[in-house]
Short mmCIF file of C-alpha atoms in Angstrom, two decimals:
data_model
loop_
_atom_site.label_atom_id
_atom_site.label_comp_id
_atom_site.label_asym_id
_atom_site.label_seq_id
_atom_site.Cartn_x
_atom_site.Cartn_y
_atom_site.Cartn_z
CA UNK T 1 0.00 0.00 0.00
CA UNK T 2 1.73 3.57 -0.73
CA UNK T 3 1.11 6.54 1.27
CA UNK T 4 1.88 10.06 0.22
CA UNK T 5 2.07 13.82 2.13
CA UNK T 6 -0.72 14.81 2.74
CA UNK T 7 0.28 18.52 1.27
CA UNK T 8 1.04 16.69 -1.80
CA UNK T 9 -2.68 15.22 -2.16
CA UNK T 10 -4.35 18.70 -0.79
CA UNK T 11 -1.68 21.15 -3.41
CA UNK T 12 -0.95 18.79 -6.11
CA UNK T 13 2.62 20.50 -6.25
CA UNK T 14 5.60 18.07 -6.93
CA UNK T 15 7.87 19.72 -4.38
CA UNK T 16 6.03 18.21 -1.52
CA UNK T 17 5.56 14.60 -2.68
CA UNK T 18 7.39 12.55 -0.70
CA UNK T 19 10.04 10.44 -2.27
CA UNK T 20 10.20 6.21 -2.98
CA UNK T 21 6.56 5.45 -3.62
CA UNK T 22 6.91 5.59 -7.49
CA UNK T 23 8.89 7.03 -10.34
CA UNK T 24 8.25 10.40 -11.56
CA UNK T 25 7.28 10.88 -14.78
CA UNK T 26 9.08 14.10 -16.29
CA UNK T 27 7.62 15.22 -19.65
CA UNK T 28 10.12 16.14 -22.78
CA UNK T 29 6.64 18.02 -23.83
CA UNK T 30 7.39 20.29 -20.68
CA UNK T 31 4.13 19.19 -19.60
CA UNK T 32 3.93 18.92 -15.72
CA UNK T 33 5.76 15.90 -13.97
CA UNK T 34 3.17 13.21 -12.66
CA UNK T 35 3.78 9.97 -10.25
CA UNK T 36 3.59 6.86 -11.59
CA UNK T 37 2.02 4.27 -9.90
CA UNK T 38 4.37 1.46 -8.52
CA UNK T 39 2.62 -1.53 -9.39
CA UNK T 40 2.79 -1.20 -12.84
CA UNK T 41 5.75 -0.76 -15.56
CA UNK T 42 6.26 2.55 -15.86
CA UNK T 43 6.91 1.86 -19.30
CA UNK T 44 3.07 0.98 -20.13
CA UNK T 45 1.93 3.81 -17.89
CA UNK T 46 4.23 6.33 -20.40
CA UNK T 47 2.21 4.97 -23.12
CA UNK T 48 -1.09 5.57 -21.93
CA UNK T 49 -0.28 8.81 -20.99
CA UNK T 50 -0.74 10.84 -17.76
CA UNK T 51 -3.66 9.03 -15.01
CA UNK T 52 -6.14 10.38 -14.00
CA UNK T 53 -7.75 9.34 -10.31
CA UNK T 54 -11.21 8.50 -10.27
#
């Protein structure tokens, strides 16, 4: 089970994620950086583009 800060869930900002629950995913588009989940390869997650939760 992963846990993350909880001023990471409540901002969404990058900075306060706390580190070793996935990779982060940093866009050459210069979109913004998202967490990849770490259950899954992160290569298959890359090609279905960013998640969304819900």
């Amino acid at each position: 089970m992963g846990y993350q800060s909880r001023t990471f869930i409540e901002s969404g900002r990058i900075f306060e994620a706390l580190v070793g629950n996935g990779p982060v995913v940093v866009p050459k588009s210069r979109a913004d950086p998202w967490l990849a989940w770490s259950d899954r390869p992160v290569e298959e997650q890359i090609g279905e583009g960013r998640p969304t939760l819900g």
